[in-house]
């Protein structure tokens, strides 16, 4: 799913996206007023840390293909946070050459590009 947007090079992050329409003052829900979130845990093989990001009423952009859901707006922030705080916490990077290459291919595929078969 879109939680892959939380990738942080060298770190294994797992997590869950969340997106919810906000309540309307007049009853029901506001279709274009979202609360979008992502909670990531890492290192996923032995979780020690959790990072939670919530964005109040995000707007989709060209980079997010117009989406404003948790996977597109909050997950990338979690990935950047993990990448920046891990050295401070003493969390060592993993050597995931194969996994990193596979993730690059998945990103290309998400952008609608045709991939060669192997």
Short mmCIF file of N, CA, C and O in Angstrom, two decimals:
data_model
loop_
_atom_site.label_atom_id
_atom_site.label_comp_id
_atom_site.label_asym_id
_atom_site.label_seq_id
_atom_site.Cartn_x
_atom_site.Cartn_y
_atom_site.Cartn_z
N UNK A 1 0.81 -1.19 0.00
CA UNK A 1 0.00 0.00 0.00
C UNK A 1 0.85 1.25 0.00
O UNK A 1 2.04 1.23 -0.27
N UNK A 2 0.23 2.35 0.33
CA UNK A 2 0.89 3.64 0.30
C UNK A 2 1.82 3.87 1.49
O UNK A 2 2.56 4.85 1.51
N UNK A 3 1.81 2.97 2.46
CA UNK A 3 2.73 3.08 3.59
C UNK A 3 4.18 2.96 3.18
O UNK A 3 5.08 3.36 3.91
N UNK A 4 4.43 2.43 1.98
CA UNK A 4 5.79 2.31 1.47
C UNK A 4 6.43 3.69 1.31
O UNK A 4 7.65 3.80 1.20
N UNK A 5 5.62 4.72 1.30
CA UNK A 5 6.14 6.08 1.20
C UNK A 5 6.95 6.46 2.44
O UNK A 5 7.64 7.47 2.43
N UNK A 6 6.89 5.64 3.49
CA UNK A 6 7.65 5.91 4.72
C UNK A 6 9.05 5.32 4.66
O UNK A 6 9.78 5.36 5.64
N UNK A 7 9.44 4.78 3.50
CA UNK A 7 10.77 4.21 3.38
C UNK A 7 11.84 5.19 3.82
O UNK A 7 11.82 6.36 3.43
N UNK A 8 12.75 4.70 4.61
CA UNK A 8 13.92 5.47 5.03
C UNK A 8 15.13 4.62 4.66
O UNK A 8 15.28 3.52 5.19
N UNK A 9 15.96 5.07 3.74
CA UNK A 9 17.09 4.26 3.28
C UNK A 9 17.92 3.71 4.43
O UNK A 9 18.37 4.45 5.31
N UNK A 10 18.08 2.38 4.44
CA UNK A 10 18.88 1.73 5.46
C UNK A 10 18.13 1.32 6.72
O UNK A 10 18.68 0.67 7.58
N UNK A 11 16.84 1.70 6.82
CA UNK A 11 16.06 1.36 8.01
C UNK A 11 14.79 0.63 7.59
O UNK A 11 14.16 0.99 6.59
N UNK A 12 14.40 -0.35 8.35
CA UNK A 12 13.18 -1.09 8.06
C UNK A 12 12.04 -0.51 8.88
O UNK A 12 12.00 -0.67 10.10
N UNK A 13 11.13 0.16 8.20
CA UNK A 13 10.01 0.82 8.85
C UNK A 13 8.72 0.11 8.45
O UNK A 13 8.49 -0.17 7.27
N UNK A 14 7.89 -0.19 9.41
CA UNK A 14 6.55 -0.73 9.15
C UNK A 14 5.54 0.20 9.77
O UNK A 14 5.88 0.98 10.66
N UNK A 15 4.32 0.14 9.31
CA UNK A 15 3.35 1.04 9.91
C UNK A 15 1.96 0.93 9.34
O UNK A 15 1.67 0.04 8.56
N UNK A 16 1.12 1.87 9.72
CA UNK A 16 -0.28 1.88 9.32
C UNK A 16 -0.70 3.30 8.97
O UNK A 16 -0.42 4.24 9.69
N UNK A 17 -1.39 3.40 7.83
CA UNK A 17 -1.93 4.69 7.41
C UNK A 17 -3.31 4.90 8.02
O UNK A 17 -3.97 3.94 8.43
N UNK A 18 -3.71 6.14 8.04
CA UNK A 18 -5.06 6.47 8.49
C UNK A 18 -5.53 7.75 7.82
O UNK A 18 -4.76 8.69 7.68
N UNK A 19 -6.78 7.75 7.38
CA UNK A 19 -7.38 8.94 6.79
C UNK A 19 -8.84 8.97 7.20
O UNK A 19 -9.52 7.96 7.10
N UNK A 20 -9.28 10.12 7.66
CA UNK A 20 -10.67 10.25 8.10
C UNK A 20 -11.21 11.61 7.71
O UNK A 20 -10.51 12.62 7.80
N UNK A 21 -12.45 11.63 7.28
CA UNK A 21 -13.12 12.90 6.99
C UNK A 21 -13.54 13.52 8.32
O UNK A 21 -14.01 12.84 9.22
N UNK A 22 -13.39 14.83 8.41
CA UNK A 22 -13.75 15.54 9.64
C UNK A 22 -15.27 15.73 9.71
O UNK A 22 -15.95 15.80 8.69
N UNK A 23 -15.77 15.80 10.93
CA UNK A 23 -17.20 16.03 11.14
C UNK A 23 -17.59 17.43 10.68
O UNK A 23 -16.84 18.39 10.86
N UNK A 24 -18.79 17.53 10.14
CA UNK A 24 -19.33 18.83 9.74
C UNK A 24 -20.09 19.43 10.91
O UNK A 24 -20.68 18.71 11.73
N UNK A 25 -20.13 20.74 11.00
CA UNK A 25 -20.89 21.42 12.04
C UNK A 25 -22.38 21.18 11.88
O UNK A 25 -23.16 21.31 12.81
N UNK A 26 -22.78 20.83 10.66
CA UNK A 26 -24.21 20.65 10.34
C UNK A 26 -24.60 19.17 10.26
O UNK A 26 -25.66 18.85 9.73
N UNK A 27 -23.76 18.30 10.76
CA UNK A 27 -24.02 16.87 10.69
C UNK A 27 -23.34 16.24 9.49
O UNK A 27 -23.07 16.91 8.50
N UNK A 28 -23.04 14.99 9.58
CA UNK A 28 -22.35 14.31 8.49
C UNK A 28 -20.86 14.60 8.51
O UNK A 28 -20.29 14.98 9.53
N UNK A 29 -20.25 14.42 7.33
CA UNK A 29 -18.82 14.59 7.21
C UNK A 29 -18.47 15.59 6.12
O UNK A 29 -19.22 15.77 5.17
N UNK A 30 -17.32 16.22 6.26
CA UNK A 30 -16.81 17.14 5.25
C UNK A 30 -15.93 16.34 4.29
O UNK A 30 -14.89 15.84 4.68
N UNK A 31 -16.34 16.23 3.06
CA UNK A 31 -15.63 15.40 2.07
C UNK A 31 -14.19 15.85 1.83
O UNK A 31 -13.33 15.04 1.56
N UNK A 32 -13.92 17.13 1.89
CA UNK A 32 -12.58 17.62 1.54
C UNK A 32 -11.80 18.14 2.75
O UNK A 32 -10.83 18.87 2.59
N UNK A 33 -12.23 17.75 3.94
CA UNK A 33 -11.51 18.13 5.17
C UNK A 33 -11.08 16.84 5.87
O UNK A 33 -11.85 16.22 6.59
N UNK A 34 -9.84 16.44 5.62
CA UNK A 34 -9.33 15.18 6.14
C UNK A 34 -8.39 15.36 7.33
O UNK A 34 -7.75 16.40 7.47
N UNK A 35 -8.32 14.33 8.13
CA UNK A 35 -7.22 14.13 9.08
C UNK A 35 -6.48 12.92 8.54
O UNK A 35 -7.05 11.83 8.41
N UNK A 36 -5.24 13.11 8.13
CA UNK A 36 -4.46 12.03 7.54
C UNK A 36 -3.28 11.73 8.45
O UNK A 36 -2.61 12.65 8.94
N UNK A 37 -3.00 10.44 8.66
CA UNK A 37 -1.95 10.08 9.61
C UNK A 37 -1.20 8.84 9.16
O UNK A 37 -1.63 8.08 8.30
N UNK A 38 -0.06 8.66 9.80
CA UNK A 38 0.73 7.45 9.64
C UNK A 38 1.48 7.22 10.94
O UNK A 38 2.07 8.15 11.50
N UNK A 39 1.44 5.98 11.42
CA UNK A 39 2.26 5.59 12.56
C UNK A 39 3.25 4.55 12.06
O UNK A 39 2.87 3.57 11.41
N UNK A 40 4.53 4.83 12.28
CA UNK A 40 5.57 3.91 11.85
C UNK A 40 6.31 3.36 13.05
O UNK A 40 6.49 4.06 14.06
N UNK A 41 6.71 2.10 12.97
CA UNK A 41 7.53 1.49 14.01
C UNK A 41 8.80 0.95 13.35
O UNK A 41 8.77 0.53 12.20
N UNK A 42 9.89 1.01 14.10
CA UNK A 42 11.15 0.52 13.56
C UNK A 42 12.14 0.28 14.68
O UNK A 42 11.93 0.78 15.78
N UNK A 43 13.20 -0.47 14.41
CA UNK A 43 13.38 -1.34 13.25
C UNK A 43 12.33 -2.45 13.28
O UNK A 43 12.07 -3.03 14.34
N UNK A 44 11.71 -2.73 12.15
CA UNK A 44 10.55 -3.60 12.10
C UNK A 44 10.85 -5.02 12.58
O UNK A 44 9.98 -5.68 13.13
N UNK A 45 12.09 -5.49 12.44
CA UNK A 45 12.42 -6.83 12.91
C UNK A 45 12.59 -6.90 14.42
O UNK A 45 12.56 -7.98 15.00
N UNK A 46 12.74 -5.76 15.08
CA UNK A 46 12.82 -5.68 16.55
C UNK A 46 12.41 -4.27 16.96
O UNK A 46 13.25 -3.46 17.35
N UNK A 47 11.10 -3.95 16.88
CA UNK A 47 10.65 -2.56 17.09
C UNK A 47 11.03 -1.99 18.45
O UNK A 47 10.85 -2.63 19.48
N UNK A 48 11.58 -0.79 18.40
CA UNK A 48 11.94 -0.08 19.62
C UNK A 48 11.34 1.32 19.65
O UNK A 48 11.23 1.91 20.70
N UNK A 49 11.01 1.84 18.48
CA UNK A 49 10.54 3.22 18.39
C UNK A 49 9.28 3.30 17.55
O UNK A 49 9.10 2.54 16.60
N UNK A 50 8.42 4.24 17.91
CA UNK A 50 7.22 4.54 17.12
C UNK A 50 7.24 6.03 16.81
O UNK A 50 7.61 6.85 17.65
N UNK A 51 6.86 6.35 15.57
CA UNK A 51 6.79 7.74 15.13
C UNK A 51 5.39 7.94 14.55
O UNK A 51 4.96 7.19 13.68
N UNK A 52 4.68 8.94 15.07
CA UNK A 52 3.32 9.23 14.62
C UNK A 52 3.26 10.63 14.03
O UNK A 52 3.73 11.58 14.66
N UNK A 53 2.69 10.74 12.84
CA UNK A 53 2.50 12.04 12.20
C UNK A 53 1.04 12.15 11.79
O UNK A 53 0.48 11.23 11.18
N UNK A 54 0.41 13.27 12.15
CA UNK A 54 -0.96 13.56 11.72
C UNK A 54 -0.96 14.92 11.05
O UNK A 54 -0.36 15.87 11.55
N UNK A 55 -1.64 14.99 9.90
CA UNK A 55 -1.73 16.24 9.15
C UNK A 55 -3.20 16.64 9.10
O UNK A 55 -4.05 15.86 8.67
N UNK A 56 -3.48 17.84 9.56
CA UNK A 56 -4.85 18.37 9.60
C UNK A 56 -5.16 19.07 8.29
O UNK A 56 -4.52 20.06 7.93
N UNK A 57 -6.13 18.56 7.57
CA UNK A 57 -6.61 19.10 6.30
C UNK A 57 -5.52 19.29 5.25
O UNK A 57 -5.32 20.37 4.70
N UNK A 58 -4.79 18.20 4.93
CA UNK A 58 -3.78 18.30 3.88
C UNK A 58 -4.44 18.48 2.52
O UNK A 58 -5.60 18.16 2.32
N UNK A 59 -3.65 19.01 1.60
CA UNK A 59 -4.12 19.19 0.22
C UNK A 59 -3.26 18.33 -0.69
O UNK A 59 -2.04 18.28 -0.53
N UNK A 60 -3.87 17.67 -1.64
CA UNK A 60 -3.13 16.89 -2.62
C UNK A 60 -2.33 17.79 -3.54
O UNK A 60 -2.71 18.93 -3.79
N UNK A 61 -1.20 17.29 -4.01
CA UNK A 61 -0.34 18.05 -4.90
C UNK A 61 -0.02 17.20 -6.13
O UNK A 61 -0.40 16.02 -6.20
N UNK A 62 0.70 17.78 -7.05
CA UNK A 62 1.12 17.03 -8.23
C UNK A 62 1.99 15.84 -7.80
O UNK A 62 1.86 14.75 -8.34
N UNK A 63 2.86 16.06 -6.81
CA UNK A 63 3.74 15.00 -6.32
C UNK A 63 2.96 13.83 -5.72
O UNK A 63 3.37 12.68 -5.78
N UNK A 64 1.79 14.12 -5.11
CA UNK A 64 0.97 13.07 -4.49
C UNK A 64 -0.18 12.62 -5.40
O UNK A 64 -1.09 11.95 -4.95
N UNK A 65 -0.10 13.04 -6.67
CA UNK A 65 -1.14 12.68 -7.66
C UNK A 65 -2.52 13.14 -7.21
O UNK A 65 -3.53 12.50 -7.51
N UNK A 66 -2.56 14.22 -6.45
CA UNK A 66 -3.83 14.78 -6.00
C UNK A 66 -4.36 14.16 -4.72
O UNK A 66 -5.35 14.63 -4.16
N UNK A 67 -3.71 13.11 -4.22
CA UNK A 67 -4.16 12.45 -2.99
C UNK A 67 -3.70 13.22 -1.76
O UNK A 67 -2.62 13.81 -1.76
N UNK A 68 -4.52 13.19 -0.71
CA UNK A 68 -4.17 13.84 0.55
C UNK A 68 -4.35 12.85 1.70
O UNK A 68 -4.65 13.23 2.82
N UNK A 69 -4.17 11.57 1.42
CA UNK A 69 -4.36 10.53 2.43
C UNK A 69 -3.08 10.31 3.24
O UNK A 69 -2.01 10.81 2.89
N UNK A 70 -3.21 9.56 4.32
CA UNK A 70 -2.08 9.34 5.21
C UNK A 70 -0.85 8.77 4.54
O UNK A 70 0.28 9.16 4.86
N UNK A 71 -1.04 7.85 3.62
CA UNK A 71 0.09 7.25 2.94
C UNK A 71 0.85 8.22 2.05
O UNK A 71 2.05 8.06 1.83
N UNK A 72 0.17 9.21 1.56
CA UNK A 72 0.81 10.17 0.65
C UNK A 72 1.35 11.40 1.35
O UNK A 72 2.31 12.01 0.87
N UNK A 73 0.76 11.82 2.46
CA UNK A 73 1.21 13.07 3.09
C UNK A 73 1.89 12.86 4.45
O UNK A 73 2.79 13.62 4.80
N UNK A 74 1.49 11.86 5.21
CA UNK A 74 2.07 11.65 6.54
C UNK A 74 3.21 10.61 6.52
O UNK A 74 4.21 10.78 7.20
N UNK A 75 3.06 9.55 5.73
CA UNK A 75 4.09 8.51 5.69
C UNK A 75 5.45 9.05 5.25
O UNK A 75 6.47 8.70 5.87
N UNK A 76 5.54 9.90 4.21
CA UNK A 76 6.86 10.42 3.85
C UNK A 76 7.51 11.23 4.98
O UNK A 76 8.73 11.19 5.15
N UNK A 77 6.71 11.92 5.76
CA UNK A 77 7.25 12.67 6.90
C UNK A 77 7.84 11.72 7.94
O UNK A 77 8.90 11.99 8.50
N UNK A 78 7.16 10.60 8.18
CA UNK A 78 7.69 9.60 9.11
C UNK A 78 9.03 9.08 8.61
O UNK A 78 10.00 8.97 9.36
N UNK A 79 9.12 8.80 7.31
CA UNK A 79 10.38 8.31 6.74
C UNK A 79 11.51 9.31 6.93
O UNK A 79 12.64 8.93 7.28
N UNK A 80 11.23 10.59 6.72
CA UNK A 80 12.26 11.62 6.90
C UNK A 80 12.67 11.74 8.36
O UNK A 80 13.85 11.93 8.68
N UNK A 81 11.69 11.63 9.26
CA UNK A 81 12.00 11.69 10.70
C UNK A 81 12.88 10.51 11.10
O UNK A 81 13.89 10.68 11.79
N UNK A 82 12.51 9.31 10.67
CA UNK A 82 13.30 8.11 10.98
C UNK A 82 14.73 8.28 10.48
O UNK A 82 15.70 7.99 11.20
N UNK A 83 14.87 8.76 9.27
CA UNK A 83 16.19 8.94 8.68
C UNK A 83 17.05 9.93 9.48
O UNK A 83 18.25 9.73 9.65
N UNK A 84 16.42 10.97 10.01
CA UNK A 84 17.18 12.00 10.72
C UNK A 84 17.45 11.68 12.19
O UNK A 84 18.49 12.04 12.72
N UNK A 85 16.50 11.00 12.86
CA UNK A 85 16.71 10.75 14.29
C UNK A 85 17.46 9.46 14.58
O UNK A 85 18.03 9.31 15.66
N UNK A 86 17.48 8.53 13.64
CA UNK A 86 18.11 7.23 13.90
C UNK A 86 19.58 7.34 14.30
O UNK A 86 20.00 6.68 15.25
N UNK A 87 20.39 8.16 13.60
CA UNK A 87 21.78 8.29 14.05
C UNK A 87 21.89 8.85 15.48
O UNK A 87 22.76 8.45 16.24
N UNK A 88 20.97 9.74 15.84
CA UNK A 88 20.99 10.30 17.19
C UNK A 88 20.62 9.25 18.24
O UNK A 88 21.09 9.31 19.37
N UNK A 89 19.77 8.30 17.84
CA UNK A 89 19.33 7.24 18.75
C UNK A 89 20.27 6.04 18.75
O UNK A 89 20.09 5.10 19.53
N UNK A 90 21.24 6.04 17.85
CA UNK A 90 22.18 4.92 17.76
C UNK A 90 21.61 3.71 17.05
O UNK A 90 22.09 2.60 17.25
N UNK A 91 20.59 3.91 16.21
CA UNK A 91 20.02 2.80 15.44
C UNK A 91 20.85 2.62 14.19
O UNK A 91 20.94 3.53 13.35
N UNK A 92 21.49 1.46 14.06
CA UNK A 92 22.36 1.20 12.91
C UNK A 92 21.54 0.90 11.65
O UNK A 92 20.46 0.32 11.72
N UNK A 93 22.08 1.31 10.52
CA UNK A 93 21.44 1.00 9.24
C UNK A 93 21.65 -0.46 8.91
O UNK A 93 22.64 -1.07 9.29
N UNK A 94 20.71 -1.02 8.16
CA UNK A 94 20.80 -2.39 7.66
C UNK A 94 21.35 -2.35 6.25
O UNK A 94 21.08 -1.43 5.51
N UNK A 95 22.07 -3.37 5.87
CA UNK A 95 22.54 -3.48 4.49
C UNK A 95 21.48 -4.24 3.70
O UNK A 95 21.43 -5.45 3.72
N UNK A 96 20.60 -3.48 3.05
CA UNK A 96 19.46 -4.05 2.33
C UNK A 96 19.56 -3.76 0.84
O UNK A 96 18.64 -3.24 0.23
N UNK A 97 20.66 -4.13 0.22
CA UNK A 97 20.86 -3.81 -1.19
C UNK A 97 19.72 -4.35 -2.05
O UNK A 97 19.15 -3.64 -2.86
N UNK A 98 19.35 -5.60 -1.85
CA UNK A 98 18.28 -6.20 -2.67
C UNK A 98 16.95 -5.52 -2.36
O UNK A 98 16.21 -5.16 -3.27
N UNK A 99 16.65 -5.33 -1.10
CA UNK A 99 15.40 -4.68 -0.72
C UNK A 99 15.34 -3.26 -1.27
O UNK A 99 14.33 -2.83 -1.77
N UNK A 100 16.44 -2.54 -1.19
CA UNK A 100 16.46 -1.17 -1.70
C UNK A 100 16.20 -1.16 -3.20
O UNK A 100 15.44 -0.33 -3.69
N UNK A 101 16.80 -2.07 -3.94
CA UNK A 101 16.57 -2.14 -5.39
C UNK A 101 15.12 -2.47 -5.68
O UNK A 101 14.51 -1.89 -6.57
N UNK A 102 14.54 -3.39 -4.93
CA UNK A 102 13.13 -3.75 -5.13
C UNK A 102 12.23 -2.56 -4.84
O UNK A 102 11.26 -2.32 -5.56
N UNK A 103 12.54 -1.80 -3.82
CA UNK A 103 11.73 -0.62 -3.49
C UNK A 103 11.80 0.42 -4.60
O UNK A 103 10.81 1.06 -4.92
N UNK A 104 12.98 0.60 -5.19
CA UNK A 104 13.11 1.55 -6.29
C UNK A 104 12.23 1.12 -7.46
O UNK A 104 11.57 1.94 -8.09
N UNK A 105 12.20 -0.18 -7.73
CA UNK A 105 11.35 -0.68 -8.81
C UNK A 105 9.88 -0.47 -8.50
O UNK A 105 9.10 -0.09 -9.36
N UNK A 106 9.49 -0.68 -7.24
CA UNK A 106 8.10 -0.47 -6.85
C UNK A 106 7.72 0.99 -7.02
O UNK A 106 6.63 1.32 -7.46
N UNK A 107 8.63 1.91 -6.66
CA UNK A 107 8.35 3.33 -6.82
C UNK A 107 8.15 3.68 -8.29
O UNK A 107 7.27 4.46 -8.64
N UNK A 108 9.00 3.12 -9.16
CA UNK A 108 8.83 3.37 -10.59
C UNK A 108 7.47 2.88 -11.05
O UNK A 108 6.78 3.55 -11.81
N UNK A 109 7.07 1.71 -10.57
CA UNK A 109 5.79 1.15 -10.96
C UNK A 109 4.64 2.00 -10.46
O UNK A 109 3.64 2.19 -11.16
N UNK A 110 4.74 2.58 -9.25
CA UNK A 110 3.69 3.43 -8.71
C UNK A 110 3.51 4.69 -9.54
O UNK A 110 2.45 5.27 -9.58
N UNK A 111 4.56 5.11 -10.22
CA UNK A 111 4.49 6.30 -11.05
C UNK A 111 3.93 5.99 -12.44
O UNK A 111 3.91 6.84 -13.30
N UNK A 112 3.50 4.76 -12.65
CA UNK A 112 2.88 4.39 -13.90
C UNK A 112 3.82 4.02 -15.02
O UNK A 112 3.43 3.91 -16.18
N UNK A 113 5.07 3.81 -14.71
CA UNK A 113 6.04 3.42 -15.73
C UNK A 113 6.02 1.90 -15.89
O UNK A 113 5.86 1.17 -14.93
N UNK A 114 6.18 1.47 -17.10
CA UNK A 114 6.22 0.03 -17.37
C UNK A 114 7.60 -0.50 -17.02
O UNK A 114 8.61 0.08 -17.40
N UNK A 115 7.63 -1.59 -16.30
CA UNK A 115 8.90 -2.19 -15.89
C UNK A 115 9.23 -3.41 -16.75
O UNK A 115 8.32 -4.15 -17.15
N UNK A 116 10.48 -3.59 -17.03
CA UNK A 116 10.90 -4.78 -17.79
C UNK A 116 10.76 -6.00 -16.90
O UNK A 116 10.98 -5.93 -15.70
N UNK A 117 10.40 -7.11 -17.48
CA UNK A 117 10.29 -8.34 -16.68
C UNK A 117 11.64 -9.04 -16.67
O UNK A 117 12.40 -8.97 -17.62
N UNK A 118 11.92 -9.72 -15.57
CA UNK A 118 13.20 -10.42 -15.42
C UNK A 118 12.94 -11.90 -15.35
O UNK A 118 11.99 -12.38 -14.87
#
